[in-house]
Short mmCIF file of C-alpha atoms and ligand atoms in Angstrom, two decimals:
data_model
loop_
_atom_site.label_atom_id
_atom_site.label_comp_id
_atom_site.label_asym_id
_atom_site.label_seq_id
_atom_site.Cartn_x
_atom_site.Cartn_y
_atom_site.Cartn_z
CA UNK A 1047 117.19 75.98 81.70
CA UNK A 1048 114.08 77.42 83.34
CA UNK A 1049 114.58 80.41 85.63
CA UNK A 1050 113.02 80.32 89.04
CA UNK A 1051 110.66 83.10 90.12
CA UNK A 1052 111.94 85.57 92.74
CA UNK A 1053 111.73 84.16 96.26
CA UNK A 1054 108.73 84.81 98.47
CA UNK A 1055 109.62 86.06 101.96
CA UNK A 1056 107.67 84.26 104.67
CA UNK A 1057 107.93 85.83 108.11
CA UNK A 1058 107.30 83.45 110.99
CA UNK A 1059 107.90 79.69 111.02
CA UNK A 1060 104.91 78.65 113.12
CA UNK A 1061 101.95 76.58 111.97
CA UNK A 1062 100.87 79.04 109.26
CA UNK A 1063 104.28 80.15 108.00
CA UNK A 1064 105.56 76.56 107.72
CA UNK A 1065 102.48 75.52 105.75
CA UNK A 1066 102.71 78.59 103.49
CA UNK A 1067 106.37 77.71 102.75
CA UNK A 1068 105.44 74.15 101.87
CA UNK A 1069 102.67 75.20 99.48
CA UNK A 1070 105.04 77.66 97.81
CA UNK A 1071 107.91 75.25 97.27
CA UNK A 1072 105.47 72.53 96.19
CA UNK A 1073 104.48 74.90 93.38
CA UNK A 1074 108.16 75.42 92.50
CA UNK A 1075 108.50 78.87 94.08
CA UNK A 1076 111.60 79.51 96.25
CA UNK A 1077 111.11 80.80 99.78
CA UNK A 1078 113.17 82.69 102.31
CA UNK A 1079 111.72 81.90 105.73
CA UNK A 1080 112.53 84.42 108.48
CA UNK A 1081 112.01 82.95 111.95
CA UNK A 1082 113.11 84.97 114.97
CA UNK A 1083 113.43 82.07 117.40
CA UNK A 1084 117.02 80.86 117.17
CA UNK A 1085 118.13 84.39 116.27
CA UNK A 1086 119.54 87.15 118.49
CA UNK A 1087 118.26 90.56 119.62
CA UNK A 1088 120.85 92.82 121.30
CA UNK A 1089 123.03 89.75 121.75
CA UNK A 1090 120.29 87.78 123.54
CA UNK A 1091 118.49 84.69 122.15
CA UNK A 1092 115.01 85.57 120.94
CA UNK A 1093 111.94 83.65 122.03
CA UNK A 1094 108.30 84.36 122.89
CA UNK A 1095 106.49 83.97 126.20
CA UNK A 1096 104.88 80.73 125.02
CA UNK A 1097 107.43 78.92 122.80
CA UNK A 1098 109.97 76.58 124.44
CA UNK A 1099 112.13 75.55 121.46
CA UNK A 1100 113.57 76.84 118.19
CA UNK A 1101 111.65 74.21 116.18
CA UNK A 1102 109.32 75.22 113.37
CA UNK A 1103 105.58 74.66 113.92
CA UNK A 1104 105.97 74.35 117.68
CA UNK A 1105 102.69 73.57 119.47
CA UNK A 1106 102.70 76.05 122.33
CA UNK A 1107 100.06 74.36 124.46
CA UNK A 1108 97.85 71.32 123.80
CA UNK A 1109 99.17 68.61 121.45
CA UNK A 1110 95.79 68.12 119.75
CA UNK A 1111 94.30 69.20 116.45
CA UNK A 1112 90.85 68.34 117.92
CA UNK A 1113 88.35 66.01 116.22
CA UNK A 1114 89.50 64.11 113.14
CA UNK A 1115 85.96 63.17 112.10
CA UNK A 1116 85.43 64.74 108.67
CA UNK A 1117 81.83 63.58 108.37
CA UNK A 1118 80.36 65.19 111.45
CA UNK A 1119 82.87 67.74 112.73
CA UNK A 1120 83.94 70.96 111.01
CA UNK A 1121 87.57 70.84 112.19
CA UNK A 1122 87.76 67.20 111.08
CA UNK A 1123 86.47 68.35 107.69
CA UNK A 1124 89.17 71.03 107.59
CA UNK A 1125 91.82 68.33 108.31
CA UNK A 1126 90.54 66.30 105.38
CA UNK A 1127 90.49 69.27 103.01
CA UNK A 1128 94.06 70.15 104.01
CA UNK A 1129 95.23 66.56 103.48
CA UNK A 1130 93.73 66.65 99.99
CA UNK A 1131 95.51 69.96 99.33
CA UNK A 1132 98.89 68.39 100.21
CA UNK A 1133 99.36 69.98 103.63
CA UNK A 1134 102.75 69.45 105.32
CA UNK A 1135 101.22 70.20 108.74
CA UNK A 1136 98.56 67.48 108.35
CA UNK A 1137 101.02 64.95 106.87
CA UNK A 1138 103.41 65.52 109.80
CA UNK A 1139 100.56 65.25 112.32
CA UNK A 1140 99.33 62.01 110.75
CA UNK A 1141 102.85 60.59 110.80
CA UNK A 1142 103.40 61.35 114.49
CA UNK A 1143 99.92 60.63 115.84
CA UNK A 1144 99.46 59.44 119.40
CA UNK A 1145 96.32 57.64 120.64
CA UNK A 1146 93.60 60.21 121.38
CA UNK A 1147 90.22 58.60 120.61
CA UNK A 1148 88.51 60.52 117.84
CA UNK A 1149 90.97 63.42 118.05
CA UNK A 1150 94.12 63.93 116.00
CA UNK A 1151 96.87 64.39 118.58
CA UNK A 1152 100.59 63.99 118.09
CA UNK A 1153 103.98 63.76 119.74
CA UNK A 1154 104.76 67.47 119.75
CA UNK A 1155 108.55 67.13 119.45
CA UNK A 1156 108.47 64.62 116.61
CA UNK A 1157 105.79 66.67 114.85
CA UNK A 1158 107.81 69.89 115.02
CA UNK A 1159 111.01 68.00 114.05
CA UNK A 1160 109.28 66.55 110.98
CA UNK A 1161 108.14 70.00 109.79
CA UNK A 1162 111.58 71.51 110.51
CA UNK A 1163 113.33 68.71 108.63
CA UNK A 1164 111.01 68.81 105.61
CA UNK A 1165 111.61 72.55 105.17
CA UNK A 1166 115.32 72.63 106.12
CA UNK A 1167 116.11 69.87 103.62
CA UNK A 1168 114.09 71.35 100.77
CA UNK A 1169 116.31 72.81 98.05
CA UNK A 1170 113.98 75.78 97.49
CA UNK A 1171 113.87 76.84 101.17
CA UNK A 1172 116.35 79.14 102.88
CA UNK A 1173 115.78 79.59 106.61
CA UNK A 1174 117.09 82.79 108.19
CA UNK A 1175 116.97 83.00 111.98
CA UNK A 1176 116.21 86.68 112.47
CA UNK A 1177 113.48 89.02 113.66
CA UNK A 1178 111.91 91.10 110.92
CA UNK A 1179 111.16 94.38 112.64
CA UNK A 1180 109.64 96.31 109.73
CA UNK A 1181 108.81 95.98 106.04
CA UNK A 1182 109.29 99.71 105.42
CA UNK A 1183 112.97 99.30 104.47
CA UNK A 1184 112.48 96.17 102.31
CA UNK A 1185 111.93 96.01 98.56
CA UNK A 1186 110.40 92.51 98.77
CA UNK A 1187 107.55 92.11 96.29
CA UNK A 1188 105.85 89.01 97.64
CA UNK A 1189 105.64 88.56 101.41
CA UNK A 1190 103.64 86.34 103.77
CA UNK A 1191 103.41 87.68 107.33
CA UNK A 1192 102.63 84.74 109.63
CA UNK A 1193 103.95 85.96 112.96
CA UNK A 1194 101.07 84.70 115.07
CA UNK A 1195 99.35 85.76 118.29
CA UNK A 1196 102.69 86.75 119.84
CA UNK A 1197 104.06 88.85 116.96
CA UNK A 1198 107.16 90.72 118.14
CA UNK A 1199 106.67 94.24 119.38
CA UNK A 1200 108.50 96.09 116.64
CA UNK A 1201 106.74 94.29 113.80
CA UNK A 1202 103.38 94.83 115.57
CA UNK A 1203 104.16 98.53 115.63
CA UNK A 1204 104.91 98.47 111.90
CA UNK A 1205 101.61 96.65 111.19
CA UNK A 1206 99.75 99.20 113.31
CA UNK A 1207 101.41 102.08 111.44
CA UNK A 1208 100.65 100.69 108.01
CA UNK A 1209 97.12 99.46 108.70
CA UNK A 1210 95.82 102.39 110.73
CA UNK A 1211 94.50 103.21 114.19
CA UNK A 1212 92.24 100.52 115.65
CA UNK A 1213 93.09 97.88 113.03
CA UNK A 1214 95.40 95.81 115.24
CA UNK A 1215 94.35 94.30 118.55
CA UNK A 1216 96.62 92.90 121.24
CA UNK A 1217 93.88 91.07 123.12
CA UNK A 1218 90.66 89.41 122.13
CA UNK A 1219 87.60 89.88 124.33
CA UNK A 1220 85.19 87.34 123.00
CA UNK A 1221 81.54 86.86 123.83
CA UNK A 1222 80.09 83.36 123.29
CA UNK A 1223 78.57 82.60 119.88
CA UNK A 1224 75.56 80.32 119.56
CA UNK A 1225 74.09 78.33 116.68
CA UNK A 1226 70.73 79.95 115.83
CA UNK A 1227 68.94 76.64 115.39
CA UNK A 1228 69.66 75.70 119.03
CA UNK A 1229 67.86 78.79 120.44
CA UNK A 1230 64.35 78.15 121.77
CA UNK A 1231 62.28 80.83 120.03
CA UNK A 1232 59.16 79.80 121.99
CA UNK A 1233 60.84 81.64 124.91
CA UNK A 1234 63.06 84.14 123.06
CA UNK A 1235 61.87 86.70 120.51
CA UNK A 1236 63.27 89.03 117.87
CA UNK A 1237 63.13 92.77 118.49
CA UNK A 1238 65.53 95.70 118.49
CA UNK A 1239 65.52 97.94 121.56
CA UNK A 1240 62.73 100.56 121.15
CA UNK A 1241 62.06 98.90 117.76
CA UNK A 1242 64.84 101.03 116.37
CA UNK A 1243 65.57 100.35 112.74
CA UNK A 1244 69.20 99.78 111.80
CA UNK A 1245 70.80 100.74 108.47
CA UNK A 1246 69.38 97.50 107.04
CA UNK A 1247 65.85 98.69 107.96
CA UNK A 1248 65.30 95.82 110.39
CA UNK A 1249 63.54 96.71 113.66
CA UNK A 1250 63.81 93.12 114.88
CA UNK A 1251 67.53 92.60 114.60
CA UNK A 1252 68.22 91.10 118.04
CA UNK A 1253 67.14 87.90 119.75
CA UNK A 1254 66.02 88.60 123.32
CA UNK A 1255 65.98 86.16 126.24
CA UNK A 1256 63.96 87.31 129.30
CA UNK A 1257 64.65 86.59 132.98
CA UNK A 1258 62.45 87.05 136.04
CA UNK A 1259 63.94 88.16 139.38
CA UNK A 1260 64.58 84.66 140.73
CA UNK A 1261 66.25 83.57 137.51
CA UNK A 1262 68.41 86.71 137.53
CA UNK A 1263 69.53 86.22 141.14
CA UNK A 1264 70.38 82.55 140.50
CA UNK A 1265 72.30 83.58 137.39
CA UNK A 1266 74.36 86.18 139.29
CA UNK A 1267 75.15 83.59 141.99
CA UNK A 1268 76.34 81.12 139.35
CA UNK A 1269 78.45 83.79 137.62
CA UNK A 1270 80.15 84.78 140.86
CA UNK A 1271 80.74 81.19 141.94
CA UNK A 1272 81.94 79.89 138.53
CA UNK A 1273 85.65 79.06 138.13
CA UNK A 1274 87.60 81.73 136.21
CA UNK A 1275 90.61 81.18 133.96
CA UNK A 1276 93.84 82.52 135.44
CA UNK A 1277 96.11 84.96 133.63
CA UNK A 1278 99.84 84.39 133.42
CA UNK A 1279 101.78 87.58 134.22
CA UNK A 1280 102.72 88.27 130.60
CA UNK A 1281 99.19 87.85 129.28
CA UNK A 1282 97.51 90.09 131.79
CA UNK A 1283 94.66 91.82 129.96
CA UNK A 1284 94.03 95.46 130.77
CA UNK A 1285 90.28 95.84 131.37
CA UNK A 1286 88.55 98.69 129.56
CA UNK A 1287 85.27 99.88 130.98
CA UNK A 1288 83.58 99.31 127.61
CA UNK A 1289 84.40 95.60 127.56
CA UNK A 1290 84.61 94.32 131.11
CA UNK A 1291 84.08 90.59 131.61
CA UNK A 1292 80.52 89.99 132.85
CA UNK A 1293 81.72 88.31 136.05
CA UNK A 1294 83.84 91.40 136.83
CA UNK A 1295 80.73 93.55 136.32
CA UNK A 1296 78.75 91.24 138.62
CA UNK A 1297 81.48 91.55 141.26
CA UNK A 1298 81.02 95.34 141.18
CA UNK A 1299 77.41 94.94 142.32
CA UNK A 1300 74.54 92.48 141.84
CA UNK A 1301 72.52 95.06 139.89
CA UNK A 1302 75.35 96.18 137.59
CA UNK A 1303 74.43 93.80 134.77
CA UNK A 1304 70.78 94.93 134.91
CA UNK A 1305 71.99 98.44 134.16
CA UNK A 1306 74.49 97.20 131.57
CA UNK A 1307 74.25 94.41 129.00
CA UNK A 1308 71.15 92.84 130.65
CA UNK A 1309 69.01 95.99 130.91
CA UNK A 1310 65.35 95.14 130.32
CA UNK A 1311 64.22 98.43 128.74
CA UNK A 1312 62.66 99.12 125.34
CA UNK A 1313 61.64 95.51 124.77
CA UNK A 1314 58.29 93.68 125.07
CA UNK A 1315 58.09 89.92 125.31
CA UNK A 1316 55.36 88.80 122.84
CA UNK A 1317 55.09 85.44 124.65
CA UNK A 1318 54.17 87.26 127.87
CA UNK A 1319 53.36 90.91 126.99
CA UNK A 1320 51.82 91.94 130.32
CA UNK A 1321 54.79 90.92 132.50
CA UNK A 1322 57.88 93.12 132.48
CA UNK A 1323 61.12 91.13 132.37
CA UNK A 1324 63.55 91.73 135.24
CA UNK A 1325 66.57 91.38 132.93
CA UNK A 1326 67.07 90.63 129.24
CA UNK A 1327 70.02 89.07 127.42
CA UNK A 1328 70.38 90.16 123.80
CA UNK A 1329 71.94 88.16 120.99
CA UNK A 1330 73.13 89.80 117.79
CA UNK A 1331 73.49 88.20 114.38
CA UNK A 1332 77.15 87.32 113.92
CA UNK A 1333 77.48 86.17 110.32
CA UNK A 1334 75.88 87.10 107.04
CA UNK A 1335 74.27 83.65 106.73
CA UNK A 1336 72.29 84.29 109.95
CA UNK A 1337 73.32 80.93 111.40
CA UNK A 1338 75.31 82.35 114.34
CA UNK A 1339 74.38 84.82 117.10
CA UNK A 1340 76.70 86.37 119.70
CA UNK A 1341 75.71 87.22 123.28
CA UNK A 1342 75.97 91.01 123.39
CA UNK A 1343 78.39 92.28 126.06
CA UNK A 1344 79.07 88.80 127.42
CA UNK A 1345 82.87 88.67 127.14
CA UNK A 1346 84.04 86.48 130.00
CA UNK A 1347 86.96 84.73 131.69
CA UNK A 1348 84.75 81.97 133.10
CA UNK A 1349 86.27 78.57 132.34
CA UNK A 1350 84.74 76.94 129.27
CA UNK A 1351 82.96 74.09 131.08
CA UNK A 1352 81.36 76.55 133.50
CA UNK A 1353 80.28 78.90 130.69
CA UNK A 1354 78.10 76.29 129.02
CA UNK A 1355 76.42 75.45 132.35
CA UNK A 1356 75.89 79.07 133.41
CA UNK A 1357 74.64 80.34 130.02
CA UNK A 1358 72.23 77.43 129.63
CA UNK A 1359 70.45 78.83 132.73
CA UNK A 1360 69.18 81.63 130.45
CA UNK A 1361 65.58 81.07 129.30
CA UNK A 1362 65.68 80.17 125.60
CA UNK A 1363 69.28 78.96 125.78
CA UNK A 1364 68.70 75.74 127.75
CA UNK A 1365 69.87 73.67 124.76
CA UNK A 1366 72.25 76.22 123.29
CA UNK A 1367 75.01 74.84 121.08
CA UNK A 1368 78.05 77.08 121.24
CA UNK A 1369 80.01 77.73 118.06
CA UNK A 1370 82.58 79.26 120.40
CA UNK A 1371 82.75 80.11 124.06
CA UNK A 1372 83.88 83.44 125.44
CA UNK A 1373 87.38 84.38 126.47
CA UNK A 1374 89.99 87.07 126.94
CA UNK A 1375 93.45 86.28 125.63
CA UNK A 1376 96.70 87.89 124.68
CA UNK A 1377 96.30 87.73 120.91
CA UNK A 1378 97.70 89.98 118.22
CA UNK A 1379 95.23 90.11 115.33
CA UNK A 1380 94.24 92.52 112.62
CA UNK A 1381 90.79 93.67 111.51
CA UNK A 1382 91.10 91.51 108.41
CA UNK A 1383 87.69 92.21 106.83
CA UNK A 1384 88.57 95.91 106.69
CA UNK A 1385 92.24 95.84 105.75
CA UNK A 1386 92.80 92.67 103.71
CA UNK A 1387 91.60 91.89 100.20
CA UNK A 1388 90.14 88.54 99.12
CA UNK A 1389 93.65 87.16 98.53
CA UNK A 1390 94.76 88.08 102.06
CA UNK A 1391 96.84 91.07 100.83
CA UNK A 1392 97.08 94.21 102.91
CA UNK A 1393 95.16 96.82 100.92
CA UNK A 1394 97.57 99.58 101.96
CA UNK A 1395 100.68 97.48 101.13
CA UNK A 1396 99.65 94.74 98.65
CA UNK A 1397 103.12 93.14 98.57
CA UNK A 1398 102.32 91.78 102.05
CA UNK A 1399 99.87 88.94 102.60
CA UNK A 1400 98.83 87.83 106.06
CA UNK A 1401 98.34 84.27 107.28
CA UNK A 1402 97.62 82.37 110.48
CA UNK A 1403 96.20 83.48 113.77
CA UNK A 1404 97.09 87.14 113.17
CA UNK A 1405 94.32 87.21 110.50
CA UNK A 1406 91.62 86.45 113.08
CA UNK A 1407 91.27 82.70 112.86
CA UNK A 1408 91.83 80.76 116.04
CA UNK A 1409 93.68 77.51 116.67
CA UNK A 1410 96.52 75.46 115.24
CA UNK A 1411 94.53 73.91 112.38
CA UNK A 1412 92.72 77.08 111.29
CA UNK A 1413 96.03 79.00 111.38
CA UNK A 1414 97.76 76.38 109.23
CA UNK A 1415 94.74 76.40 106.87
CA UNK A 1416 95.10 80.12 106.24
CA UNK A 1417 98.85 79.52 105.78
CA UNK A 1418 97.94 76.99 103.12
CA UNK A 1419 95.75 79.51 101.29
CA UNK A 1420 98.24 82.37 101.62
CA UNK A 1421 100.99 80.09 100.29
CA UNK A 1422 98.88 79.13 97.29
CA UNK A 1423 97.86 82.73 96.57
CA UNK A 1424 101.49 83.88 96.87
CA UNK A 1425 102.66 81.04 94.60
CA UNK A 1426 100.09 81.96 91.94
CA UNK A 1427 101.27 85.59 92.09
CA UNK A 1428 104.95 84.56 91.78
CA UNK A 1429 104.11 82.43 88.76
CA UNK A 1430 102.05 85.17 87.09
CA UNK A 1431 98.77 83.27 87.53
CA UNK A 1432 95.55 84.01 89.40
CA UNK A 1433 93.92 81.65 91.83
CA UNK A 1434 90.20 81.82 92.56
CA UNK A 1435 89.16 81.62 96.20
CA UNK A 1436 88.06 78.15 97.33
CA UNK A 1437 84.25 77.72 97.22
CA UNK A 1438 82.35 79.05 100.26
CA UNK A 1439 80.88 75.58 100.72
CA UNK A 1440 84.31 74.24 101.75
CA UNK A 1441 85.77 74.68 105.22
CA UNK A 1442 88.78 76.46 103.66
CA UNK A 1443 86.52 78.83 101.72
CA UNK A 1444 84.29 79.46 104.75
CA UNK A 1445 87.29 80.43 106.90
CA UNK A 1446 88.59 82.72 104.17
CA UNK A 1447 85.14 84.32 103.96
CA UNK A 1448 85.06 84.85 107.71
CA UNK A 1449 88.29 86.83 107.67
CA UNK A 1450 87.74 88.72 104.44
CA UNK A 1451 84.04 89.34 103.84
CA UNK A 1452 81.93 87.26 106.19
CA UNK A 1453 81.45 89.56 109.15
CA UNK A 1454 78.58 91.98 109.36
CA UNK A 1455 79.08 95.64 108.64
CA UNK A 1456 79.23 97.54 111.94
CA UNK A 1457 79.64 94.37 114.00
CA UNK A 1458 82.85 93.58 115.81
CA UNK A 1459 85.32 91.19 114.21
CA UNK A 1460 86.57 88.58 116.63
CA UNK A 1461 88.75 85.50 116.12
CA UNK A 1462 86.88 82.34 115.24
CA UNK A 1463 87.37 78.59 115.01
CA UNK A 1464 85.95 76.72 112.03
CA UNK A 1465 82.37 75.54 112.58
CA UNK A 1466 79.46 74.49 110.37
CA UNK A 1467 77.73 77.81 111.05
CA UNK A 1468 80.29 79.48 108.75
CA UNK A 1469 79.20 77.37 105.76
CA UNK A 1470 76.03 77.91 103.69
CA UNK A 1471 73.37 75.69 105.23
CA UNK A 1472 71.53 72.72 103.73
CA UNK A 1473 68.08 71.45 104.72
CA UNK A 1474 68.33 68.68 107.33
CA UNK A 1475 67.41 65.50 105.38
CA UNK A 1476 64.34 63.53 106.45
CA UNK A 1477 65.32 60.29 104.68
CA UNK A 1478 68.72 58.65 104.14
CA UNK A 1479 70.33 57.46 100.88
CA UNK A 1480 68.28 54.22 101.09
CA UNK A 1481 64.98 56.06 101.50
CA UNK A 1482 64.79 55.16 105.23
CA UNK A 1483 63.26 57.80 107.51
CA UNK A 1484 65.89 59.56 109.67
CA UNK A 1485 64.71 60.05 113.29
CA UNK A 1486 64.25 63.73 114.20
CA UNK A 1487 67.12 63.78 116.70
CA UNK A 1488 69.60 62.42 114.13
CA UNK A 1489 68.76 64.91 111.37
CA UNK A 1490 71.25 67.53 112.58
CA UNK A 1491 74.09 65.00 112.25
CA UNK A 1492 72.82 63.88 108.85
CA UNK A 1493 72.86 67.51 107.71
CA UNK A 1494 76.50 67.91 108.82
CA UNK A 1495 77.45 64.83 106.81
CA UNK A 1496 75.73 66.22 103.70
CA UNK A 1497 77.55 69.54 104.16
CA UNK A 1498 80.87 67.68 104.53
CA UNK A 1499 80.26 65.60 101.42
CA UNK A 1500 79.38 68.75 99.47
CA UNK A 1501 82.55 70.44 100.79
CA UNK A 1502 84.87 67.65 99.66
CA UNK A 1503 83.25 67.49 96.23
CA UNK A 1504 83.53 71.26 95.75
CA UNK A 1505 87.09 71.25 97.10
CA UNK A 1506 88.08 68.68 94.49
CA UNK A 1507 86.67 70.89 91.71
CA UNK A 1508 88.76 73.79 93.09
CA UNK A 1509 91.92 71.69 93.44
CA UNK A 1510 91.52 70.59 89.82
CA UNK A 1511 91.81 74.20 88.65
CA UNK A 1512 94.03 75.58 91.46
C1 LIG B 2909 99.61 80.71 125.36
C2 LIG B 2909 98.91 80.20 124.14
C3 LIG B 2909 98.31 78.95 124.18
C4 LIG B 2909 97.65 78.45 123.03
N1 LIG B 2909 97.07 77.21 123.08
C5 LIG B 2909 96.50 76.68 121.97
C6 LIG B 2909 95.96 75.36 121.96
O1 LIG B 2909 96.02 74.65 122.95
N2 LIG B 2909 95.38 74.90 120.83
C7 LIG B 2909 95.31 75.65 119.70
O2 LIG B 2909 94.76 75.16 118.68
N3 LIG B 2909 95.80 76.90 119.67
C8 LIG B 2909 96.40 77.44 120.77
N4 LIG B 2909 96.92 78.71 120.77
C9 LIG B 2909 96.82 79.47 119.56
C10 LIG B 2909 98.05 79.05 118.75
O3 LIG B 2909 99.17 79.77 119.16
C11 LIG B 2909 97.82 79.31 117.34
O4 LIG B 2909 96.65 78.68 116.94
C12 LIG B 2909 98.91 78.87 116.38
O5 LIG B 2909 100.15 78.63 116.94
C13 LIG B 2909 98.98 80.02 115.44
O6 LIG B 2909 99.81 79.70 114.38
P1 LIG B 2909 100.58 80.88 113.70
O7 LIG B 2909 101.49 80.26 112.70
O8 LIG B 2909 99.67 81.93 113.27
O9 LIG B 2909 101.47 81.49 114.89
P2 LIG B 2909 102.67 80.78 115.68
O10 LIG B 2909 102.54 79.31 115.66
O11 LIG B 2909 102.78 81.47 117.00
O12 LIG B 2909 103.94 81.16 114.80
C14 LIG B 2909 104.37 82.48 114.66
C15 LIG B 2909 105.88 82.45 114.49
O13 LIG B 2909 106.34 83.75 114.13
C16 LIG B 2909 107.54 84.02 114.85
N5 LIG B 2909 107.67 85.49 114.90
C17 LIG B 2909 106.90 86.38 115.60
N6 LIG B 2909 107.31 87.64 115.31
C18 LIG B 2909 108.32 87.55 114.41
C19 LIG B 2909 109.13 88.50 113.74
N7 LIG B 2909 108.96 89.80 113.93
N8 LIG B 2909 110.08 88.06 112.88
C20 LIG B 2909 110.28 86.73 112.67
N9 LIG B 2909 109.54 85.79 113.30
C21 LIG B 2909 108.57 86.18 114.15
C22 LIG B 2909 107.34 83.32 116.19
O14 LIG B 2909 108.57 83.03 116.79
C23 LIG B 2909 106.59 82.05 115.76
O15 LIG B 2909 107.47 81.00 115.47
C24 LIG B 2909 97.58 79.24 121.87
C25 LIG B 2909 98.19 80.49 121.85
C26 LIG B 2909 98.85 80.98 122.97
C27 LIG B 2909 99.51 82.33 122.90
#
């Protein structure tokens, strides 16, 4: 008779925790899943401000996993990689799909019921309906913390205590991030303010976009008029003076931005050196690959549709492609690149791995993807094996890189969706597989397809050894 390894404790039965459980039991490792919904606190039923049911993997808002196109869309590629890695979340979504064009959307109740049933009926899964308030009094050796953006207060406090001051955020204040190749460098230029060299010795670290007075005034009008997202009472974000939304700054006075994130000092436009810009927007490199740039100081509550329109008024950004738009949300997440190792373990308490949105990925699919990786890493540990990280050329590997090593030293770490900018780039092809010339405007798409094909090939090599 073979003896089973000790159970892994998974905390949180959302998208990430459910997927982590499935990967563990699929590898033959027993799991105890602790989910607080359905349990009691001081005699009262426990829930969160967003969940409506006690079901596992409840979708708290939209019922869509976004595009399902693996050839030309990074989240579609992530779906496909997860399917190939035996994901329960993707299998349940596929089974309960509803018509949604090119998107993968599902009946939320049937989806959650399918995940709940698969785990409840599995002989290696024990589900305990309870809140885990701390790990300090537990002797568990292999833990996956997947408690999500609405992690309960007491466990958040424990995470803060064990990870250190400043390593846990309760809100994200995100500035938009733009694909470098969509910035018009015939209008923008690279230069650091006062040509100051950073630690990397680069005096041209920022991309600068200039505005004249008329452009600035029109921009302020558009910012003030643009529709803003509303806060629900429980997600009200306290504003700190250091990270005010730009529209709030504009409301404080039309010149405020010119003395704040849009100040035009210490910079000379090489395309027009004799004319002093009235205002300048700076973009800072956001990932080590140099494919993404964030708009410095541009955290905003403008609605997403309005953001694209307003920010494309900026000279140089007329055709900007956004890897993500800005936002302010209630979101519990840790500074993963500083406090987690490459296998998602907390450096200060290596028995605990983190997974899901709390690690600084954003969205249902990305959260489940990190659950998949955490489950596989935890299974390898339980079985006395080691598992290499998935290649950086895969969507899974690129996400793992983002939350463990991918951010730039000194830059801020903010939650991120999967996008092609996180993967190592390929040259856009000029001819197709049949030697036919690809028109210029279709080369970007052709490049995405090549990157997707490379990802699936490299994923297969990893799955063969994983
Ligand atoms: C209001 C809101 C709207 C959102 N809308 C969308 C959207 O439309 N599309 C999208 O892709 N993403 C959306 N998100 C993000 C979405 O929540 C996440 O992408 C996804 O649910 C994260 O998965 P997760 O497993 O990390 O966390 P969750 O799915 O939230 O799961 C965490 C689980 O942990 C449990 N838990 C928490 N603390 C404890 C504890 N101490 N002990 C035991 N259990 C605990 C919770 O009850 C929950 O079941 C939204 C988030 C919020 C807050």
